[in-house]
Amino acid sequence: GWDLAIPIFGGALGGYFLDRWLKTGNMITMGLIFLGIAVSYYNLVKFIRRQDEKAREFDEQKKKEKK
């Protein structure tokens, strides 16, 4: 859960303060939110791959035990 929420929230918060400091409207905030979404998606893909690898290892171990 946090792997998804923190990049998006961090992008929104960081973008908000940068926009206020540089007086750029919402341009940086939107860019960093989209970057946060991309990072969150990357983290989700990594998580799914790890879980898939664990499931494969578990299945292989169960097959070896049956022999």
PDB file of N, CA and C in Angstrom:
ATOM      1  N   GLY A   1       0.783  -1.189   0.000  1.00  0.00           N
ATOM      2  CA  GLY A   1       0.000   0.000   0.000  1.00  0.00           C
ATOM      3  C   GLY A   1       0.835   1.268   0.000  1.00  0.00           C
ATOM      4  N   TRP A   2       1.847   1.296   0.872  1.00  0.00           N
ATOM      5  CA  TRP A   2       2.665   2.508   0.972  1.00  0.00           C
ATOM      6  C   TRP A   2       3.510   2.716  -0.276  1.00  0.00           C
ATOM      7  N   ASP A   3       3.873   1.626  -0.960  1.00  0.00           N
ATOM      8  CA  ASP A   3       4.655   1.744  -2.192  1.00  0.00           C
ATOM      9  C   ASP A   3       3.877   2.469  -3.277  1.00  0.00           C
ATOM     10  N   LEU A   4       2.574   2.459  -3.159  1.00  0.00           N
ATOM     11  CA  LEU A   4       1.736   3.158  -4.127  1.00  0.00           C
ATOM     12  C   LEU A   4       1.408   4.580  -3.677  1.00  0.00           C
ATOM     13  N   ALA A   5       1.144   4.746  -2.400  1.00  0.00           N
ATOM     14  CA  ALA A   5       0.658   6.042  -1.906  1.00  0.00           C
ATOM     15  C   ALA A   5       1.760   7.086  -1.763  1.00  0.00           C
ATOM     16  N   ILE A   6       2.915   6.679  -1.245  1.00  0.00           N
ATOM     17  CA  ILE A   6       3.964   7.662  -0.936  1.00  0.00           C
ATOM     18  C   ILE A   6       4.484   8.394  -2.177  1.00  0.00           C
ATOM     19  N   PRO A   7       4.788   7.700  -3.296  1.00  0.00           N
ATOM     20  CA  PRO A   7       5.259   8.464  -4.462  1.00  0.00           C
ATOM     21  C   PRO A   7       4.238   9.479  -4.985  1.00  0.00           C
ATOM     22  N   ILE A   8       2.971   9.111  -4.980  1.00  0.00           N
ATOM     23  CA  ILE A   8       1.948  10.038  -5.471  1.00  0.00           C
ATOM     24  C   ILE A   8       1.786  11.208  -4.506  1.00  0.00           C
ATOM     25  N   PHE A   9       1.675  10.907  -3.222  1.00  0.00           N
ATOM     26  CA  PHE A   9       1.531  11.972  -2.227  1.00  0.00           C
ATOM     27  C   PHE A   9       2.778  12.856  -2.195  1.00  0.00           C
ATOM     28  N   GLY A  10       3.947  12.227  -2.269  1.00  0.00           N
ATOM     29  CA  GLY A  10       5.193  13.006  -2.269  1.00  0.00           C
ATOM     30  C   GLY A  10       5.283  13.919  -3.477  1.00  0.00           C
ATOM     31  N   GLY A  11       4.866  13.424  -4.636  1.00  0.00           N
ATOM     32  CA  GLY A  11       4.866  14.256  -5.836  1.00  0.00           C
ATOM     33  C   GLY A  11       3.915  15.429  -5.713  1.00  0.00           C
ATOM     34  N   ALA A  12       2.741  15.169  -5.163  1.00  0.00           N
ATOM     35  CA  ALA A  12       1.756  16.246  -4.993  1.00  0.00           C
ATOM     36  C   ALA A  12       2.253  17.288  -4.001  1.00  0.00           C
ATOM     37  N   LEU A  13       2.785  16.821  -2.887  1.00  0.00           N
ATOM     38  CA  LEU A  13       3.258  17.748  -1.857  1.00  0.00           C
ATOM     39  C   LEU A  13       4.482  18.530  -2.335  1.00  0.00           C
ATOM     40  N   GLY A  14       5.451  17.811  -2.900  1.00  0.00           N
ATOM     41  CA  GLY A  14       6.648  18.488  -3.403  1.00  0.00           C
ATOM     42  C   GLY A  14       6.322  19.463  -4.522  1.00  0.00           C
ATOM     43  N   GLY A  15       5.428  19.050  -5.422  1.00  0.00           N
ATOM     44  CA  GLY A  15       5.024  19.926  -6.518  1.00  0.00           C
ATOM     45  C   GLY A  15       4.304  21.161  -6.029  1.00  0.00           C
ATOM     46  N   TYR A  16       3.477  20.993  -5.018  1.00  0.00           N
ATOM     47  CA  TYR A  16       2.750  22.141  -4.461  1.00  0.00           C
ATOM     48  C   TYR A  16       3.721  23.192  -3.936  1.00  0.00           C
ATOM     49  N   PHE A  17       4.708  22.746  -3.150  1.00  0.00           N
ATOM     50  CA  PHE A  17       5.661  23.701  -2.588  1.00  0.00           C
ATOM     51  C   PHE A  17       6.561  24.308  -3.663  1.00  0.00           C
ATOM     52  N   LEU A  18       6.971  23.510  -4.642  1.00  0.00           N
ATOM     53  CA  LEU A  18       7.776  24.066  -5.738  1.00  0.00           C
ATOM     54  C   LEU A  18       6.972  25.064  -6.562  1.00  0.00           C
ATOM     55  N   ASP A  19       5.704  24.762  -6.823  1.00  0.00           N
ATOM     56  CA  ASP A  19       4.857  25.707  -7.561  1.00  0.00           C
ATOM     57  C   ASP A  19       4.681  27.014  -6.806  1.00  0.00           C
ATOM     58  N   ARG A  20       4.498  26.927  -5.497  1.00  0.00           N
ATOM     59  CA  ARG A  20       4.361  28.154  -4.698  1.00  0.00           C
ATOM     60  C   ARG A  20       5.656  28.953  -4.719  1.00  0.00           C
ATOM     61  N   TRP A  21       6.779  28.252  -4.595  1.00  0.00           N
ATOM     62  CA  TRP A  21       8.084  28.921  -4.532  1.00  0.00           C
ATOM     63  C   TRP A  21       8.446  29.555  -5.878  1.00  0.00           C
ATOM     64  N   LEU A  22       8.174  28.853  -6.968  1.00  0.00           N
ATOM     65  CA  LEU A  22       8.544  29.332  -8.298  1.00  0.00           C
ATOM     66  C   LEU A  22       7.410  30.079  -9.000  1.00  0.00           C
ATOM     67  N   LYS A  23       6.232  30.135  -8.351  1.00  0.00           N
ATOM     68  CA  LYS A  23       5.052  30.819  -8.905  1.00  0.00           C
ATOM     69  C   LYS A  23       4.733  30.318 -10.323  1.00  0.00           C
ATOM     70  N   THR A  24       4.559  28.999 -10.440  1.00  0.00           N
ATOM     71  CA  THR A  24       4.307  28.385 -11.747  1.00  0.00           C
ATOM     72  C   THR A  24       2.908  27.793 -11.860  1.00  0.00           C
ATOM     73  N   GLY A  25       1.990  28.235 -11.060  1.00  0.00           N
ATOM     74  CA  GLY A  25       0.631  27.694 -11.116  1.00  0.00           C
ATOM     75  C   GLY A  25       0.610  26.268 -10.589  1.00  0.00           C
ATOM     76  N   ASN A  26       0.066  25.343 -11.372  1.00  0.00           N
ATOM     77  CA  ASN A  26       0.005  23.938 -10.964  1.00  0.00           C
ATOM     78  C   ASN A  26       0.871  23.043 -11.864  1.00  0.00           C
ATOM     79  N   MET A  27       1.712  23.647 -12.666  1.00  0.00           N
ATOM     80  CA  MET A  27       2.466  22.900 -13.667  1.00  0.00           C
ATOM     81  C   MET A  27       3.377  21.834 -13.042  1.00  0.00           C
ATOM     82  N   ILE A  28       4.163  22.188 -12.068  1.00  0.00           N
ATOM     83  CA  ILE A  28       5.099  21.249 -11.446  1.00  0.00           C
ATOM     84  C   ILE A  28       4.333  20.203 -10.642  1.00  0.00           C
ATOM     85  N   THR A  29       3.280  20.626  -9.973  1.00  0.00           N
ATOM     86  CA  THR A  29       2.475  19.677  -9.198  1.00  0.00           C
ATOM     87  C   THR A  29       1.933  18.577 -10.104  1.00  0.00           C
ATOM     88  N   MET A  30       1.376  18.943 -11.223  1.00  0.00           N
ATOM     89  CA  MET A  30       0.821  17.947 -12.137  1.00  0.00           C
ATOM     90  C   MET A  30       1.915  17.020 -12.663  1.00  0.00           C
ATOM     91  N   GLY A  31       3.044  17.583 -13.020  1.00  0.00           N
ATOM     92  CA  GLY A  31       4.151  16.765 -13.515  1.00  0.00           C
ATOM     93  C   GLY A  31       4.641  15.772 -12.478  1.00  0.00           C
ATOM     94  N   LEU A  32       4.777  16.229 -11.234  1.00  0.00           N
ATOM     95  CA  LEU A  32       5.268  15.339 -10.182  1.00  0.00           C
ATOM     96  C   LEU A  32       4.207  14.309  -9.761  1.00  0.00           C
ATOM     97  N   ILE A  33       2.942  14.667  -9.881  1.00  0.00           N
ATOM     98  CA  ILE A  33       1.895  13.670  -9.616  1.00  0.00           C
ATOM     99  C   ILE A  33       1.978  12.560 -10.657  1.00  0.00           C
ATOM    100  N   PHE A  34       2.127  12.925 -11.929  1.00  0.00           N
ATOM    101  CA  PHE A  34       2.249  11.904 -12.971  1.00  0.00           C
ATOM    102  C   PHE A  34       3.516  11.071 -12.790  1.00  0.00           C
ATOM    103  N   LEU A  35       4.596  11.711 -12.365  1.00  0.00           N
ATOM    104  CA  LEU A  35       5.817  10.968 -12.069  1.00  0.00           C
ATOM    105  C   LEU A  35       5.582  10.007 -10.904  1.00  0.00           C
ATOM    106  N   GLY A  36       4.880  10.469  -9.879  1.00  0.00           N
ATOM    107  CA  GLY A  36       4.541   9.615  -8.738  1.00  0.00           C
ATOM    108  C   GLY A  36       3.687   8.427  -9.146  1.00  0.00           C
ATOM    109  N   ILE A  37       2.757   8.648 -10.062  1.00  0.00           N
ATOM    110  CA  ILE A  37       1.926   7.550 -10.562  1.00  0.00           C
ATOM    111  C   ILE A  37       2.790   6.540 -11.308  1.00  0.00           C
ATOM    112  N   ALA A  38       3.729   7.026 -12.111  1.00  0.00           N
ATOM    113  CA  ALA A  38       4.620   6.126 -12.840  1.00  0.00           C
ATOM    114  C   ALA A  38       5.486   5.310 -11.883  1.00  0.00           C
ATOM    115  N   VAL A  39       6.015   5.956 -10.859  1.00  0.00           N
ATOM    116  CA  VAL A  39       6.830   5.245  -9.867  1.00  0.00           C
ATOM    117  C   VAL A  39       5.981   4.224  -9.118  1.00  0.00           C
ATOM    118  N   SER A  40       4.765   4.587  -8.784  1.00  0.00           N
ATOM    119  CA  SER A  40       3.861   3.657  -8.099  1.00  0.00           C
ATOM    120  C   SER A  40       3.560   2.443  -8.970  1.00  0.00           C
ATOM    121  N   TYR A  41       3.340   2.672 -10.259  1.00  0.00           N
ATOM    122  CA  TYR A  41       3.084   1.574 -11.183  1.00  0.00           C
ATOM    123  C   TYR A  41       4.305   0.657 -11.267  1.00  0.00           C
ATOM    124  N   TYR A  42       5.491   1.234 -11.337  1.00  0.00           N
ATOM    125  CA  TYR A  42       6.724   0.460 -11.352  1.00  0.00           C
ATOM    126  C   TYR A  42       6.845  -0.390 -10.083  1.00  0.00           C
ATOM    127  N   ASN A  43       6.555   0.208  -8.933  1.00  0.00           N
ATOM    128  CA  ASN A  43       6.598  -0.538  -7.672  1.00  0.00           C
ATOM    129  C   ASN A  43       5.585  -1.682  -7.664  1.00  0.00           C
ATOM    130  N   LEU A  44       4.416  -1.456  -8.234  1.00  0.00           N
ATOM    131  CA  LEU A  44       3.393  -2.494  -8.308  1.00  0.00           C
ATOM    132  C   LEU A  44       3.862  -3.655  -9.180  1.00  0.00           C
ATOM    133  N   VAL A  45       4.474  -3.357 -10.313  1.00  0.00           N
ATOM    134  CA  VAL A  45       4.984  -4.399 -11.200  1.00  0.00           C
ATOM    135  C   VAL A  45       6.068  -5.204 -10.500  1.00  0.00           C
ATOM    136  N   LYS A  46       6.965  -4.518  -9.792  1.00  0.00           N
ATOM    137  CA  LYS A  46       8.014  -5.220  -9.044  1.00  0.00           C
ATOM    138  C   LYS A  46       7.406  -6.134  -7.993  1.00  0.00           C
ATOM    139  N   PHE A  47       6.395  -5.691  -7.280  1.00  0.00           N
ATOM    140  CA  PHE A  47       5.737  -6.489  -6.255  1.00  0.00           C
ATOM    141  C   PHE A  47       5.097  -7.737  -6.862  1.00  0.00           C
ATOM    142  N   ILE A  48       4.405  -7.560  -7.979  1.00  0.00           N
ATOM    143  CA  ILE A  48       3.748  -8.689  -8.629  1.00  0.00           C
ATOM    144  C   ILE A  48       4.778  -9.708  -9.096  1.00  0.00           C
ATOM    145  N   ARG A  49       5.880  -9.241  -9.643  1.00  0.00           N
ATOM    146  CA  ARG A  49       6.931 -10.171 -10.090  1.00  0.00           C
ATOM    147  C   ARG A  49       7.531 -10.939  -8.918  1.00  0.00           C
ATOM    148  N   ARG A  50       7.751 -10.263  -7.798  1.00  0.00           N
ATOM    149  CA  ARG A  50       8.281 -10.955  -6.608  1.00  0.00           C
ATOM    150  C   ARG A  50       7.307 -12.015  -6.117  1.00  0.00           C
ATOM    151  N   GLN A  51       6.033 -11.678  -6.073  1.00  0.00           N
ATOM    152  CA  GLN A  51       5.027 -12.634  -5.616  1.00  0.00           C
ATOM    153  C   GLN A  51       4.941 -13.818  -6.574  1.00  0.00           C
ATOM    154  N   ASP A  52       5.043 -13.547  -7.858  1.00  0.00           N
ATOM    155  CA  ASP A  52       5.003 -14.611  -8.848  1.00  0.00           C
ATOM    156  C   ASP A  52       6.202 -15.545  -8.692  1.00  0.00           C
ATOM    157  N   GLU A  53       7.362 -14.995  -8.457  1.00  0.00           N
ATOM    158  CA  GLU A  53       8.564 -15.801  -8.248  1.00  0.00           C
ATOM    159  C   GLU A  53       8.434 -16.665  -6.991  1.00  0.00           C
ATOM    160  N   LYS A  54       7.896 -16.090  -5.926  1.00  0.00           N
ATOM    161  CA  LYS A  54       7.687 -16.866  -4.701  1.00  0.00           C
ATOM    162  C   LYS A  54       6.712 -18.018  -4.942  1.00  0.00           C
ATOM    163  N   ALA A  55       5.663 -17.760  -5.703  1.00  0.00           N
ATOM    164  CA  ALA A  55       4.676 -18.804  -6.000  1.00  0.00           C
ATOM    165  C   ALA A  55       5.312 -19.918  -6.829  1.00  0.00           C
ATOM    166  N   ARG A  56       6.141 -19.555  -7.785  1.00  0.00           N
ATOM    167  CA  ARG A  56       6.823 -20.574  -8.591  1.00  0.00           C
ATOM    168  C   ARG A  56       7.750 -21.422  -7.733  1.00  0.00           C
ATOM    169  N   GLU A  57       8.510 -20.774  -6.859  1.00  0.00           N
ATOM    170  CA  GLU A  57       9.411 -21.514  -5.978  1.00  0.00           C
ATOM    171  C   GLU A  57       8.631 -22.453  -5.069  1.00  0.00           C
ATOM    172  N   PHE A  58       7.511 -21.999  -4.565  1.00  0.00           N
ATOM    173  CA  PHE A  58       6.668 -22.826  -3.704  1.00  0.00           C
ATOM    174  C   PHE A  58       6.146 -24.032  -4.477  1.00  0.00           C
ATOM    175  N   ASP A  59       5.690 -23.800  -5.698  1.00  0.00           N
ATOM    176  CA  ASP A  59       5.180 -24.902  -6.521  1.00  0.00           C
ATOM    177  C   ASP A  59       6.272 -25.922  -6.824  1.00  0.00           C
ATOM    178  N   GLU A  60       7.470 -25.434  -7.141  1.00  0.00           N
ATOM    179  CA  GLU A  60       8.576 -26.346  -7.424  1.00  0.00           C
ATOM    180  C   GLU A  60       8.935 -27.161  -6.181  1.00  0.00           C
ATOM    181  N   GLN A  61       8.908 -26.531  -5.038  1.00  0.00           N
ATOM    182  CA  GLN A  61       9.230 -27.226  -3.792  1.00  0.00           C
ATOM    183  C   GLN A  61       8.174 -28.312  -3.518  1.00  0.00           C
ATOM    184  N   LYS A  62       6.914 -28.011  -3.735  1.00  0.00           N
ATOM    185  CA  LYS A  62       5.848 -28.992  -3.519  1.00  0.00           C
ATOM    186  C   LYS A  62       5.986 -30.180  -4.485  1.00  0.00           C
ATOM    187  N   LYS A  63       6.389 -29.909  -5.745  1.00  0.00           N
ATOM    188  CA  LYS A  63       6.584 -30.993  -6.701  1.00  0.00           C
ATOM    189  C   LYS A  63       7.723 -31.900  -6.276  1.00  0.00           C
ATOM    190  N   LYS A  64       8.792 -31.317  -5.732  1.00  0.00           N
ATOM    191  CA  LYS A  64       9.938 -32.113  -5.273  1.00  0.00           C
ATOM    192  C   LYS A  64       9.560 -32.976  -4.075  1.00  0.00           C
ATOM    193  N   GLU A  65       8.716 -32.449  -3.203  1.00  0.00           N
ATOM    194  CA  GLU A  65       8.295 -33.203  -2.018  1.00  0.00           C
ATOM    195  C   GLU A  65       7.424 -34.402  -2.393  1.00  0.00           C
ATOM    196  N   LYS A  66       6.669 -34.299  -3.470  1.00  0.00           N
ATOM    197  CA  LYS A  66       5.779 -35.386  -3.892  1.00  0.00           C
ATOM    198  C   LYS A  66       6.553 -36.549  -4.497  1.00  0.00           C
ATOM    199  N   LYS A  67       7.734 -36.266  -5.022  1.00  0.00           N
ATOM    200  CA  LYS A  67       8.533 -37.336  -5.665  1.00  0.00           C
ATOM    201  C   LYS A  67       9.099 -38.290  -4.701  1.00  0.00           C
TER     202      LYS A  67
END
